[in-house]
Short mmCIF file of C-alpha atoms in Angstrom, two decimals:
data_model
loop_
_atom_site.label_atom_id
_atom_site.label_comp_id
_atom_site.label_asym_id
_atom_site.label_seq_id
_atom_site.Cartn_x
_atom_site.Cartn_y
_atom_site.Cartn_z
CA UNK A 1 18.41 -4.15 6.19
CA UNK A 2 15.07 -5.41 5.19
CA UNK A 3 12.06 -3.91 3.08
CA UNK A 4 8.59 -3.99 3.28
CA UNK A 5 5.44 -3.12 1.43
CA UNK A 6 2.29 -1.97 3.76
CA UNK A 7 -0.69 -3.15 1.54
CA UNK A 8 -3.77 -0.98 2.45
CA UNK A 9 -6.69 0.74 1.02
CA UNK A 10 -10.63 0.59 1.49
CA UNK A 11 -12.13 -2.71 1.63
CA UNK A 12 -12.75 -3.61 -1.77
CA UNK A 13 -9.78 -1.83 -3.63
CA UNK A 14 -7.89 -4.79 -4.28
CA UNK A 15 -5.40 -5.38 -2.06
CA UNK A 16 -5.13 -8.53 -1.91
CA UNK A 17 -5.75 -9.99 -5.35
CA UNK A 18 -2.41 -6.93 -5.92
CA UNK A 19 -0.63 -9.17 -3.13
CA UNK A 20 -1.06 -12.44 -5.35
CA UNK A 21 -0.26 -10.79 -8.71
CA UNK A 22 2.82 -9.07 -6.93
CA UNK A 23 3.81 -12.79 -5.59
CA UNK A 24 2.94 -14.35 -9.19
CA UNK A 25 5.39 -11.39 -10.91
CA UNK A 26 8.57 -11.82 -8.53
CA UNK A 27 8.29 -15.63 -8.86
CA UNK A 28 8.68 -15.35 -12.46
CA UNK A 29 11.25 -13.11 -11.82
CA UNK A 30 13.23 -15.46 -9.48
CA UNK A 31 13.07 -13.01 -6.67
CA UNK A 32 12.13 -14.37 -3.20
CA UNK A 33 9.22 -12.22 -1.43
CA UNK A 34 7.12 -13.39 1.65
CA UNK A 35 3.39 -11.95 1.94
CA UNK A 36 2.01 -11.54 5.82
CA UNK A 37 -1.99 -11.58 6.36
CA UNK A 38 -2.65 -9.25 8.66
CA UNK A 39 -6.52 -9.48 8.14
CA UNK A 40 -7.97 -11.44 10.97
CA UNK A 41 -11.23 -11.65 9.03
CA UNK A 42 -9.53 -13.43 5.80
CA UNK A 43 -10.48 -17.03 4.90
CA UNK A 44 -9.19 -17.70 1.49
CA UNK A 45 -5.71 -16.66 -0.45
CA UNK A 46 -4.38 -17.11 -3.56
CA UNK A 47 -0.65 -16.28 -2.35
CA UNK A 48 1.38 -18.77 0.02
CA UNK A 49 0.71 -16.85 3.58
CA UNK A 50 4.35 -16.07 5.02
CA UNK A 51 2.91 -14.41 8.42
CA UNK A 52 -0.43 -14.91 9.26
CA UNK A 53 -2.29 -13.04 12.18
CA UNK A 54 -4.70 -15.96 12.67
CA UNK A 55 -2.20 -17.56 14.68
CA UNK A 56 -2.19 -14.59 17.27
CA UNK A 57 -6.05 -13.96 16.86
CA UNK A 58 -9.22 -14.71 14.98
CA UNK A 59 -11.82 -12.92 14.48
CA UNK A 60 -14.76 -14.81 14.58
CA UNK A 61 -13.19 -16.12 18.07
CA UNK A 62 -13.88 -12.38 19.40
CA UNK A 63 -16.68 -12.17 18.19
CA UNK A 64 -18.19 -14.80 20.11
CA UNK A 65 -16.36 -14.39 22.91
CA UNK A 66 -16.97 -10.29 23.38
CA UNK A 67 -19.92 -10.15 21.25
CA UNK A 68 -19.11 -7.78 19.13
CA UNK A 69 -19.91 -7.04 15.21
CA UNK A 70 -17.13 -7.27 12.83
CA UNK A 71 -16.03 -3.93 12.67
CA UNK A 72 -15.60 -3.77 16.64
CA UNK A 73 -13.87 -7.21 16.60
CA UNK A 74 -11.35 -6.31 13.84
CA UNK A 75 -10.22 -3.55 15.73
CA UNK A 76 -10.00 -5.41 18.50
CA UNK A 77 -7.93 -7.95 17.31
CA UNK A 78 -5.57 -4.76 15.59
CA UNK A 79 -4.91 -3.62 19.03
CA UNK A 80 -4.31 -7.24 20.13
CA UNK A 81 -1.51 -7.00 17.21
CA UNK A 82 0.05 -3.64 18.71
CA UNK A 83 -0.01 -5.25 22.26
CA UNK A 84 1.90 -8.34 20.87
CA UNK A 85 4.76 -6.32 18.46
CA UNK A 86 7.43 -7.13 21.18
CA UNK A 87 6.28 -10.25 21.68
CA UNK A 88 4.57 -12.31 18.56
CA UNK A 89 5.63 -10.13 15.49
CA UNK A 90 9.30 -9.94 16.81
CA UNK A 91 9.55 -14.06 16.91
CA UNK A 92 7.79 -14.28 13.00
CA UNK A 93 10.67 -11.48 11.84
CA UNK A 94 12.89 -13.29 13.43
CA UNK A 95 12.90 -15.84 10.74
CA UNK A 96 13.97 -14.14 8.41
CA UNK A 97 17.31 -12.63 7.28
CA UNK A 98 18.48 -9.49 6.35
CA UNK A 99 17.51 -8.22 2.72
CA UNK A 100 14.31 -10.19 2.82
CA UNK A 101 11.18 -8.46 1.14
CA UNK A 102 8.20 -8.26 3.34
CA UNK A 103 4.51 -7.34 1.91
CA UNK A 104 2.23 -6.81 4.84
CA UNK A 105 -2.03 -7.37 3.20
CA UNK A 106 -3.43 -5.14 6.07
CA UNK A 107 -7.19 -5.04 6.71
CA UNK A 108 -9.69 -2.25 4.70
CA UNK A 109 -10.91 -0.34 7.91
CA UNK A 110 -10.40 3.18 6.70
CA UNK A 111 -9.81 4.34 10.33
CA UNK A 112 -6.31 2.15 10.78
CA UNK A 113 -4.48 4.60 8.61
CA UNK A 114 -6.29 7.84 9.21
CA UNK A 115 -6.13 8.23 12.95
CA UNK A 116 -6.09 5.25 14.83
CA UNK A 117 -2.14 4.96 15.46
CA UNK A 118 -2.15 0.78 15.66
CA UNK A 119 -0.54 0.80 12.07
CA UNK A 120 1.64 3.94 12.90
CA UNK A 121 3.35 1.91 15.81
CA UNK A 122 3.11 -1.38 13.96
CA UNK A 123 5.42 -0.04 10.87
CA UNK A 124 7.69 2.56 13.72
CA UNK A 125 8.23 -1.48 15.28
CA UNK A 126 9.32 -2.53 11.70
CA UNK A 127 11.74 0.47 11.09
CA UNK A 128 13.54 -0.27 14.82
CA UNK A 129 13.76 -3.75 13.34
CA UNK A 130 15.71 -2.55 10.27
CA UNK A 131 13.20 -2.63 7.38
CA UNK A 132 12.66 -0.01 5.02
CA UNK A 133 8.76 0.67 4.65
CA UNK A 134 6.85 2.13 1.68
CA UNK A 135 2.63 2.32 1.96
CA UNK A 136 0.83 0.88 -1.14
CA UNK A 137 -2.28 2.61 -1.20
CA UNK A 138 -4.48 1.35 -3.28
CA UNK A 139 -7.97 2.98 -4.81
CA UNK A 140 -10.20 1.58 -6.94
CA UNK A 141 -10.81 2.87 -10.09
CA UNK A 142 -14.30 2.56 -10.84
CA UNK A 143 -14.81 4.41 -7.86
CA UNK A 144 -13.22 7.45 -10.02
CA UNK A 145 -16.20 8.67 -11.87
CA UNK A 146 -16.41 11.85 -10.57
CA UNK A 147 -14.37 15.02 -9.24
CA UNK A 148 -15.94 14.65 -5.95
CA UNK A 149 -14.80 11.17 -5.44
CA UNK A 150 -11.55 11.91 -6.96
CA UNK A 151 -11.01 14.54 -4.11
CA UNK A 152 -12.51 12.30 -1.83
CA UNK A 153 -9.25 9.53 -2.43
CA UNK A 154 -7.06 12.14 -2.51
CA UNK A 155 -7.69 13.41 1.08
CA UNK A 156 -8.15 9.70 2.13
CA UNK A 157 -4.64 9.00 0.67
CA UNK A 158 -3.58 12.19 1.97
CA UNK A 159 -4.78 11.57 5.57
CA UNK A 160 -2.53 8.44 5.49
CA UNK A 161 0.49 10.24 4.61
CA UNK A 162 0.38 12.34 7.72
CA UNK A 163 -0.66 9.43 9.80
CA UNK A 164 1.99 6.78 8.62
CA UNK A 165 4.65 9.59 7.80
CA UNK A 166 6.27 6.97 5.18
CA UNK A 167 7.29 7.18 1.30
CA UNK A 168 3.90 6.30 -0.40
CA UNK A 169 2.93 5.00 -3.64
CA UNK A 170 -0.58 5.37 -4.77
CA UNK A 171 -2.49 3.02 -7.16
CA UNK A 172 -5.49 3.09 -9.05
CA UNK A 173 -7.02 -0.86 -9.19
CA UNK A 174 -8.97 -2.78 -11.17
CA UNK A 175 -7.70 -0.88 -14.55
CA UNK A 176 -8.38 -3.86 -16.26
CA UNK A 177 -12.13 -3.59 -15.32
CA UNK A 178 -12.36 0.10 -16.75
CA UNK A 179 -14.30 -0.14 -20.21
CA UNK A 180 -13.45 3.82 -21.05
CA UNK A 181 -10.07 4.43 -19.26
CA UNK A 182 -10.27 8.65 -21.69
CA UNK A 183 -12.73 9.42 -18.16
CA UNK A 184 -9.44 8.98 -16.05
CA UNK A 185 -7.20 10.46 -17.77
CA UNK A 186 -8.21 14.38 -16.36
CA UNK A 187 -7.47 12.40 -12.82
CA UNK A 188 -4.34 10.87 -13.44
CA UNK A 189 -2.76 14.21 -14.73
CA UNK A 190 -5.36 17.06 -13.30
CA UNK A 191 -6.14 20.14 -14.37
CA UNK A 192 -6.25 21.96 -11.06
CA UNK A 193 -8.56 24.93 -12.82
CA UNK A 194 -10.69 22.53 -14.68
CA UNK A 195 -11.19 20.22 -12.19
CA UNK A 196 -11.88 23.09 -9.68
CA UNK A 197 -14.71 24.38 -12.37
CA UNK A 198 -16.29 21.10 -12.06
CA UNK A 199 -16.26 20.81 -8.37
CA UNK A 200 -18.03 23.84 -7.96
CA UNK A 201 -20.62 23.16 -10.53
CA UNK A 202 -21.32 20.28 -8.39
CA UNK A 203 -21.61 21.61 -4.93
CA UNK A 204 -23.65 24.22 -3.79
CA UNK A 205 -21.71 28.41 -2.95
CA UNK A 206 -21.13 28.45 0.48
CA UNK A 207 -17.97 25.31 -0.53
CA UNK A 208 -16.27 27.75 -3.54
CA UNK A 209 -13.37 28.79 -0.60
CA UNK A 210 -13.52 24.95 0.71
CA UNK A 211 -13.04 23.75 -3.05
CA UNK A 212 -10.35 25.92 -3.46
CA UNK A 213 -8.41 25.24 -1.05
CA UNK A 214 -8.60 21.94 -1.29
CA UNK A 215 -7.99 21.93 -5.57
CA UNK A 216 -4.73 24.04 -4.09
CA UNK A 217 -3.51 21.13 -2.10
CA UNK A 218 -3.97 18.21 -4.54
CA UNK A 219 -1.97 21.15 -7.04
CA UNK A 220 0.61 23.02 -5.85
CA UNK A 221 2.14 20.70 -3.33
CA UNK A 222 2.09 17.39 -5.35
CA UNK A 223 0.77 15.00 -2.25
CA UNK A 224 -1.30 13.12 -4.27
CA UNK A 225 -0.70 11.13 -7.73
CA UNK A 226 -1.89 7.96 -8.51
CA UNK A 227 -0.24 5.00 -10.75
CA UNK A 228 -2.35 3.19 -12.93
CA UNK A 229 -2.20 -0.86 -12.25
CA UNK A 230 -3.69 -3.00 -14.78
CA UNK A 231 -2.54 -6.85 -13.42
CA UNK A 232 -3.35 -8.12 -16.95
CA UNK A 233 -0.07 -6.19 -17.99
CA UNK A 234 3.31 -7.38 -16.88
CA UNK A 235 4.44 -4.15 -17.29
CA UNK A 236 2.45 -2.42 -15.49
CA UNK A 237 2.65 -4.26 -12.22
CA UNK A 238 7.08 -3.99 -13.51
CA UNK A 239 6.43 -0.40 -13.39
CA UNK A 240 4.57 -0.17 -10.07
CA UNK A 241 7.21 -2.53 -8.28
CA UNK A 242 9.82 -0.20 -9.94
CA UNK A 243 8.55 2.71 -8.04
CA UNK A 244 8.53 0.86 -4.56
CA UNK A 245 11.57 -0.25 -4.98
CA UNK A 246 12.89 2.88 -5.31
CA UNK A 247 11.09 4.46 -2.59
CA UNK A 248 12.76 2.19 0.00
CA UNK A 249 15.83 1.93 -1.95
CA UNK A 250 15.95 -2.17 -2.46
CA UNK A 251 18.98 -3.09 -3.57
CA UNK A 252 20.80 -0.29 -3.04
CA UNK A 253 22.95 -1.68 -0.28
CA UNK A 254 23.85 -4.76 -2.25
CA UNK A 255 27.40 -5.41 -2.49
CA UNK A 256 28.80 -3.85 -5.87
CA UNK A 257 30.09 -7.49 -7.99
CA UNK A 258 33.06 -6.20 -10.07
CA UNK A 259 34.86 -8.74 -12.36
CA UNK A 260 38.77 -8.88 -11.99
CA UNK A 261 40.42 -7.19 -15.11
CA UNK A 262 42.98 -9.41 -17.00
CA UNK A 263 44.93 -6.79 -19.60
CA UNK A 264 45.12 -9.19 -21.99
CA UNK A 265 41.24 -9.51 -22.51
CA UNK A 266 41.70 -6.34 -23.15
CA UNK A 267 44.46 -6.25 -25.87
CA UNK A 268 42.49 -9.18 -27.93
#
């Protein structure tokens, strides 16, 4: 069995400054994690690249060679990826064992993990190969400063639940950048009613049903919550590793180690 993190988010969030702090944290720890690039379109890293798709295809390559702008090219090269899964991806997994810890630092196209199914079939590839998969979704938080925009992440987080179908963990970035963190707090635990006030305050009558309905799913099914991640704080990023952990149960197939009992130790 082996686990894996699926990094993604909109371009910008933080995903993979997360990936480096993540890397930095388990190091200290002692535990042994291996981060994949799967951003054709990355030049610099501050993490040791595992897995990088560079070596299948680049992005400034097909751009040249297709002419196509960067958007077009990157999905290009994503379906390049999906044709290759049998092929490239299975001989880089290959290499390495069971209980190994995967994080994959996807790309910040919004459109790979709200309908177009190249990251669906990428992480269905990685649970035939035995891995357990959680999504990281991360959001930045300055992007938070209203109820519109809060609504807006949630049914952007929300869209890739239903797409990826995985466990899910969702974080709100770039804490440590937040001068007045009292603004967030009515987003990290919402007041459905409150919240619903202020969205229709903002938006004109014909949207009071719309706003409703839509206060009524971030409520009363509990989709959407988001984590707080400040990467100044070792225990916050403790907490947030905590949580993945546990949604693809790491660890939990590790032989129990129990210590022979001598009867004497226990007479002393």
């Amino acid at each position: 069995m082996g686990y894996a993190q699926l990094v993604i988010g909109p371009a910008g969030s933080g995903k993979s400054t997360y990936c480096s702090s993540l890397h930095q944290h388990c190091e200290t720890l002692g535990r042994s994690i291996h981060i994949v690039n799967l951003d054709p379109a990355a030049e610099n890293f501050d993490y040791p690249v595992a897995v990088d798709i560079r070596e299948l295809i680049n992005l400034e390559d097909v751009m040249e060679e297709f002419g196509l702008g960067p958007n077009g090219a990157l999905m290009y090269c994503m379906e390049e990826l999906e044709d290759n899964l049998d092929d490239w991806l299975t001989e880089e997994l290959d290499n390495y064992l069971d209980d190994e810890y995967l994080v994959f630092d996807c790309p910040g196209q919004i459109e790979l993990f709200s309908h177009v199914p190249v990251l669906k079939n990428f992480v269905e590839h990685l649970q035939r190969k035995n891995f357990n998969v959680c999504v990281v979704y991360l959001l930045d938080s300055q992007f938070i400063t209203d109820v519109t925009k809060f609504i807006s992440g949630c049914m952007s987080s929300l869209s890739a639940m239903i797409q990826l179908e995985l466990p899910h963990v969702n974080l709100l970035s770039k804490m440590d950048l937040v001068t007045d963190k009292r603004h967030l707090e009515d987003y990290l635990t919402p007041e459905p009613m409150t919240l619903l006030a202020e969205l229709n305050k903002r938006m004109g009558p014909q949207f009071l049903k719309l706003n409703k309905a839509l206060m009524e799913l971030v409520d009363e099914y509990s989709m959407v919550s988001f984590i707080p991640l400040d990467l100044r704080k070792e225990t916050s990023i403790q907490y947030v590793l905590a949580q993945i952990d546990n949604a693809i149960q790491y660890g939990e197939d590790a032989d129990v180690k129990i210590r022979d009992f001598d009867p004497e130790d226990a007479d002393e």
